[in-house]
mmCIF file of C-alpha atoms in Angstrom:
data_model
loop_
_atom_site.group_PDB
_atom_site.id
_atom_site.type_symbol
_atom_site.label_atom_id
_atom_site.label_comp_id
_atom_site.label_asym_id
_atom_site.label_seq_id
_atom_site.Cartn_x
_atom_site.Cartn_y
_atom_site.Cartn_z
ATOM 1 C CA MET A 24 -0.135 0.236 -0.002
ATOM 2 C CA LYS A 25 1.150 3.493 -0.853
ATOM 3 C CA SER A 26 3.007 4.985 1.914
ATOM 4 C CA LYS A 27 1.166 7.858 4.076
ATOM 5 C CA ASN A 28 2.102 10.660 6.269
ATOM 6 C CA LEU A 29 1.344 8.842 9.473
ATOM 7 C CA ILE A 30 2.545 7.004 12.495
ATOM 8 C CA ILE A 31 1.018 3.606 13.500
ATOM 9 C CA ILE A 32 1.208 2.721 17.323
ATOM 10 C CA ILE A 33 0.367 -0.355 18.994
ATOM 11 C CA LEU A 34 0.230 0.369 22.889
ATOM 12 C CA PHE A 35 -0.226 -2.109 25.469
ATOM 13 C CA VAL A 36 -2.884 -1.199 27.622
ATOM 14 C CA LEU A 37 -2.770 -2.502 31.293
ATOM 15 C CA THR A 38 -6.344 -1.013 32.366
ATOM 16 C CA GLY A 39 -8.037 -1.606 29.224
ATOM 17 C CA LEU A 40 -9.353 2.227 29.309
ATOM 18 C CA LEU A 41 -8.646 4.760 26.544
ATOM 19 C CA GLN A 42 -6.782 7.866 27.228
ATOM 20 C CA LYS A 43 -7.649 11.566 26.458
ATOM 21 C CA PRO A 44 -7.646 11.793 22.500
ATOM 22 C CA PHE A 45 -4.734 13.452 20.592
ATOM 23 C CA ALA A 46 -5.633 17.085 20.033
ATOM 24 C CA GLN A 47 -3.597 18.088 17.189
ATOM 25 C CA GLY A 48 -4.351 16.487 13.646
ATOM 26 C CA LYS A 49 -6.405 13.351 13.298
ATOM 27 C CA GLN A 50 -6.352 9.895 14.861
ATOM 28 C CA PHE A 51 -7.944 6.353 14.214
ATOM 29 C CA LYS A 52 -8.060 4.195 17.269
ATOM 30 C CA VAL A 53 -9.525 0.631 17.892
ATOM 31 C CA LEU A 54 -9.283 -1.508 21.010
ATOM 32 C CA LEU A 55 -7.890 -5.169 20.263
ATOM 33 C CA ALA A 56 -7.931 -8.235 22.208
ATOM 34 C CA THR A 57 -5.176 -10.723 21.751
ATOM 35 C CA THR A 58 -5.618 -14.212 19.904
ATOM 36 C CA ASN A 59 -3.457 -17.118 21.382
ATOM 37 C CA ARG A 60 -0.461 -16.123 19.234
ATOM 38 C CA SER A 61 1.897 -14.253 21.392
ATOM 39 C CA TRP A 62 4.642 -11.864 20.222
ATOM 40 C CA GLN A 63 7.890 -12.835 18.638
ATOM 41 C CA TYR A 64 10.553 -10.176 18.038
ATOM 42 C CA SER A 65 14.053 -9.750 16.783
ATOM 43 C CA SER A 66 16.103 -6.858 17.724
ATOM 44 C CA LEU A 67 19.762 -5.788 18.497
ATOM 45 C CA GLN A 68 21.367 -3.018 20.718
ATOM 46 C CA ASN A 69 23.919 -0.575 19.662
ATOM 47 C CA GLU A 70 26.740 0.679 22.069
ATOM 48 C CA ALA A 71 24.208 3.428 23.006
ATOM 49 C CA GLY A 72 21.590 0.855 24.343
ATOM 50 C CA ALA A 73 19.148 1.844 21.788
ATOM 51 C CA TYR A 74 17.206 -1.034 19.758
ATOM 52 C CA LEU A 75 17.830 -1.659 16.471
ATOM 53 C CA ASP A 76 15.139 -3.341 14.269
ATOM 54 C CA SER A 77 15.880 -3.513 10.524
ATOM 55 C CA ASN A 78 12.675 -5.914 10.104
ATOM 56 C CA LEU A 79 9.809 -4.745 7.667
ATOM 57 C CA TYR A 80 6.812 -5.386 9.100
ATOM 58 C CA GLU A 81 3.096 -5.660 7.452
ATOM 59 C CA LEU A 82 -0.202 -4.888 8.980
ATOM 60 C CA ARG A 83 -2.871 -6.546 7.412
ATOM 61 C CA ILE A 84 -6.659 -6.202 8.349
ATOM 62 C CA TYR A 85 -9.114 -8.555 6.844
ATOM 63 C CA TYR A 86 -12.860 -7.729 6.962
ATOM 64 C CA CYS A 87 -15.181 -10.943 6.707
ATOM 65 C CA GLU A 88 -18.357 -11.606 4.923
ATOM 66 C CA PRO A 89 -21.536 -11.745 7.294
ATOM 67 C CA ASN A 90 -20.831 -14.597 9.833
ATOM 68 C CA ARG A 91 -17.260 -15.746 8.248
ATOM 69 C CA LEU A 92 -14.885 -14.338 10.915
ATOM 70 C CA ASN A 93 -14.969 -18.039 12.589
ATOM 71 C CA ALA A 94 -14.224 -19.685 9.587
ATOM 72 C CA LEU A 95 -11.353 -17.290 9.065
ATOM 73 C CA ILE A 96 -10.127 -17.681 12.554
ATOM 74 C CA GLU A 97 -10.408 -21.588 12.238
ATOM 75 C CA ARG A 98 -8.115 -21.221 8.907
ATOM 76 C CA PHE A 99 -5.362 -19.300 10.600
ATOM 77 C CA THR A 100 -5.197 -21.228 13.727
ATOM 78 C CA ASN A 101 -5.039 -24.479 12.109
ATOM 79 C CA HIS A 102 -3.281 -23.673 8.874
ATOM 80 C CA SER A 103 -2.295 -20.195 7.905
ATOM 81 C CA THR A 104 0.285 -19.569 10.758
ATOM 82 C CA LYS A 105 1.905 -22.818 10.069
ATOM 83 C CA LEU A 106 2.238 -22.322 6.393
ATOM 84 C CA PHE A 107 3.542 -18.761 7.066
ATOM 85 C CA GLU A 108 6.309 -20.386 9.004
ATOM 86 C CA LYS A 109 7.105 -22.678 6.467
ATOM 87 C CA HIS A 110 7.764 -20.198 3.945
ATOM 88 C CA GLY A 111 10.022 -18.027 6.213
ATOM 89 C CA ILE A 112 7.204 -15.457 7.282
ATOM 90 C CA THR A 113 7.233 -14.706 10.971
ATOM 91 C CA ASN A 114 3.854 -14.189 12.797
ATOM 92 C CA VAL A 115 4.088 -11.408 15.151
ATOM 93 C CA GLY A 116 0.675 -11.040 16.435
ATOM 94 C CA TYR A 117 -3.170 -11.503 15.762
ATOM 95 C CA TRP A 118 -6.160 -9.429 17.235
ATOM 96 C CA LEU A 119 -9.637 -9.008 17.062
ATOM 97 C CA PRO A 120 -11.069 -5.795 17.664
ATOM 98 C CA ILE A 121 -13.313 -5.853 20.944
ATOM 99 C CA SER A 122 -16.207 -3.856 19.389
ATOM 100 C CA ASN A 123 -16.053 -5.775 15.946
ATOM 101 C CA GLU A 124 -19.091 -4.820 14.095
ATOM 102 C CA LYS A 125 -16.908 -4.918 10.631
ATOM 103 C CA ASN A 126 -15.959 -8.601 11.268
ATOM 104 C CA ALA A 127 -12.386 -7.895 11.269
ATOM 105 C CA LEU A 128 -9.216 -9.552 12.059
ATOM 106 C CA TYR A 129 -5.774 -7.714 12.501
ATOM 107 C CA TYR A 130 -2.700 -9.160 12.377
ATOM 108 C CA ILE A 131 1.201 -8.132 11.933
ATOM 109 C CA LEU A 132 3.904 -10.066 10.022
ATOM 110 C CA SER A 133 7.652 -9.325 9.792
ATOM 111 C CA PHE A 134 10.241 -10.245 7.054
ATOM 112 C CA PRO A 135 13.898 -9.367 6.689
ATOM 113 C CA ASN A 136 13.249 -6.967 3.952
ATOM 114 C CA ILE A 137 10.689 -6.159 0.980
ATOM 115 C CA GLU A 138 12.507 -8.546 -1.433
ATOM 116 C CA GLU A 139 12.123 -11.265 1.185
ATOM 117 C CA LYS A 140 8.655 -10.491 1.732
ATOM 118 C CA GLU A 141 7.614 -10.739 -2.142
ATOM 119 C CA LYS A 142 9.568 -14.224 -2.456
ATOM 120 C CA ALA A 143 7.912 -15.497 0.679
ATOM 121 C CA TRP A 144 4.496 -14.459 0.040
ATOM 122 C CA LYS A 145 4.615 -15.606 -3.663
ATOM 123 C CA ASN A 146 5.993 -19.097 -2.468
ATOM 124 C CA PHE A 147 3.014 -19.031 0.208
ATOM 125 C CA VAL A 148 0.264 -18.351 -2.458
ATOM 126 C CA ALA A 149 1.508 -20.778 -5.135
ATOM 127 C CA ASP A 150 1.770 -23.434 -2.137
ATOM 128 C CA PRO A 151 -0.599 -26.526 -3.002
ATOM 129 C CA GLU A 152 -1.312 -27.063 0.345
ATOM 130 C CA TRP A 153 -2.488 -23.454 0.829
ATOM 131 C CA LYS A 154 -4.631 -23.615 -2.498
ATOM 132 C CA LYS A 155 -6.281 -26.776 -0.851
ATOM 133 C CA VAL A 156 -7.105 -25.245 2.513
ATOM 134 C CA LYS A 157 -8.182 -21.991 0.815
ATOM 135 C CA SER A 158 -10.546 -23.966 -1.478
ATOM 136 C CA LYS A 159 -11.902 -26.273 1.448
ATOM 137 C CA SER A 160 -12.452 -23.442 3.726
ATOM 138 C CA GLU A 161 -14.539 -21.483 1.170
ATOM 139 C CA GLU A 162 -16.893 -24.351 -0.050
ATOM 140 C CA SER A 163 -19.493 -22.424 2.185
ATOM 141 C CA GLY A 164 -19.022 -19.315 0.762
ATOM 142 C CA LYS A 165 -16.376 -16.603 0.545
ATOM 143 C CA ILE A 166 -14.571 -15.502 3.735
ATOM 144 C CA VAL A 167 -12.700 -12.379 3.175
ATOM 145 C CA ALA A 168 -14.444 -9.424 1.572
ATOM 146 C CA LYS A 169 -11.628 -6.724 1.902
ATOM 147 C CA ILE A 170 -7.931 -6.513 3.032
ATOM 148 C CA GLU A 171 -6.001 -3.511 3.701
ATOM 149 C CA SER A 172 -2.324 -3.825 3.831
ATOM 150 C CA TYR A 173 0.254 -1.520 5.331
ATOM 151 C CA PHE A 174 4.023 -1.933 5.355
ATOM 152 C CA LEU A 175 5.823 -0.597 8.252
ATOM 153 C CA ASN A 176 9.367 0.058 9.750
ATOM 154 C CA THR A 177 10.226 0.437 13.438
ATOM 155 C CA THR A 178 10.704 3.937 14.490
ATOM 156 C CA ASP A 179 14.094 4.517 16.193
ATOM 157 C CA TYR A 180 12.475 5.200 19.355
ATOM 158 C CA SER A 181 10.308 2.125 19.696
ATOM 159 C CA PRO A 182 11.029 -0.233 22.588
ATOM 160 C CA PRO A 183 11.580 -3.645 21.966
ATOM 161 C CA MET A 184 8.258 -6.051 21.506
ATOM 162 C CA GLN A 185 8.116 -7.999 24.604
ATOM 163 C CA THR A 186 7.073 -11.652 24.504
ATOM 164 C CA GLY A 187 3.882 -12.333 26.288
ATOM 165 C CA ASP A 188 2.022 -15.113 28.203
ATOM 166 C CA SER A 189 -0.468 -16.051 25.503
ATOM 167 C CA ASN A 190 -2.634 -17.307 28.675
ATOM 168 C CA LYS A 191 -2.831 -13.765 30.133
ATOM 169 C CA SER A 192 -5.933 -11.820 28.887
ATOM 170 C CA ARG A 193 -4.265 -8.545 27.540
ATOM 171 C CA VAL A 194 -5.811 -5.729 25.809
ATOM 172 C CA PHE A 195 -4.142 -3.575 23.136
ATOM 173 C CA GLU A 196 -4.931 0.046 21.587
ATOM 174 C CA LEU A 197 -4.005 0.804 18.019
ATOM 175 C CA ARG A 198 -3.698 4.183 17.274
ATOM 176 C CA THR A 199 -3.076 5.643 13.868
ATOM 177 C CA TYR A 200 -2.072 9.409 14.119
ATOM 178 C CA PHE A 201 -2.587 11.699 10.790
ATOM 179 C CA PRO A 202 -0.563 14.800 11.646
ATOM 180 C CA ASN A 203 -1.323 18.358 10.116
ATOM 181 C CA PRO A 204 0.662 18.957 7.108
ATOM 182 C CA GLY A 205 4.300 19.504 7.651
ATOM 183 C CA GLN A 206 4.015 18.040 11.387
ATOM 184 C CA LEU A 207 5.256 14.477 10.971
ATOM 185 C CA ASN A 208 8.741 15.191 12.075
ATOM 186 C CA ASN A 209 7.521 17.256 14.920
ATOM 187 C CA LEU A 210 5.159 14.283 16.153
ATOM 188 C CA ASN A 211 8.103 11.726 15.829
ATOM 189 C CA ASN A 212 10.213 14.013 17.972
ATOM 190 C CA ARG A 213 7.473 14.671 20.549
ATOM 191 C CA PHE A 214 6.984 10.705 20.936
ATOM 192 C CA LYS A 215 10.937 10.199 20.978
ATOM 193 C CA ASN A 216 11.442 12.827 23.527
ATOM 194 C CA TYR A 217 8.652 13.310 25.694
ATOM 195 C CA THR A 218 5.490 10.993 25.105
ATOM 196 C CA LEU A 219 7.449 7.822 25.684
ATOM 197 C CA ARG A 220 8.647 8.625 28.991
ATOM 198 C CA GLY A 221 4.875 8.561 29.986
ATOM 199 C CA PHE A 222 4.679 5.397 28.365
ATOM 200 C CA GLU A 223 7.491 3.498 30.120
ATOM 201 C CA LYS A 224 5.600 1.478 32.374
ATOM 202 C CA HIS A 225 3.032 0.123 29.507
ATOM 203 C CA GLY A 226 5.592 -1.294 26.966
ATOM 204 C CA PRO A 227 4.205 0.446 23.787
ATOM 205 C CA SER A 228 6.003 -0.294 20.304
ATOM 206 C CA CYS A 229 5.891 2.164 17.388
ATOM 207 C CA TRP A 230 5.871 1.945 13.732
ATOM 208 C CA ARG A 231 6.269 4.234 10.571
ATOM 209 C CA PRO A 232 4.948 3.439 7.206
ATOM 210 C CA SER A 233 7.713 1.800 4.877
ATOM 211 C CA GLY A 234 8.634 4.110 1.892
#
């Protein structure tokens, strides 16, 4: 998807309560509940102690046909996640909106770079096992009505993602900030120098669109 002037943030919310909305520019936010997939991550530290993450991330949002979300979840649980791993695609996390009127599933994958992403995805969709699974799962009708995809790079101020206990109930808040024209650098600097200090106890992670 074409890069936009935005920052995407996934914020671990201990209390599950929303905070005061961002007053400058626009934002989109949704509360998410984890599925049974825990975080995985790969990060390095430089000499100054900052975390470096060169991976490419992809946020994918699937909007299901009516009454077909459970079929999608079953397909991911029993087949898709394993096939991703088979083709070198890292499952980062899977979420369902707490208020899910649009029958959506949010998930994030990671790759070493865009070239490896294109190669892995091509191999995945061409896999005979995937074709069989997809065909079988859609015998009762089409599952996915619409897909949104965003390629993301980790910001240089994002804390490392923490591997969590999949048996522990957690709530995440996805916030997408759309700064006013010419204000993206200012927003980045504010998060880097000030905002994250207030998030230190809650472990947020931040991404920006790739490209």
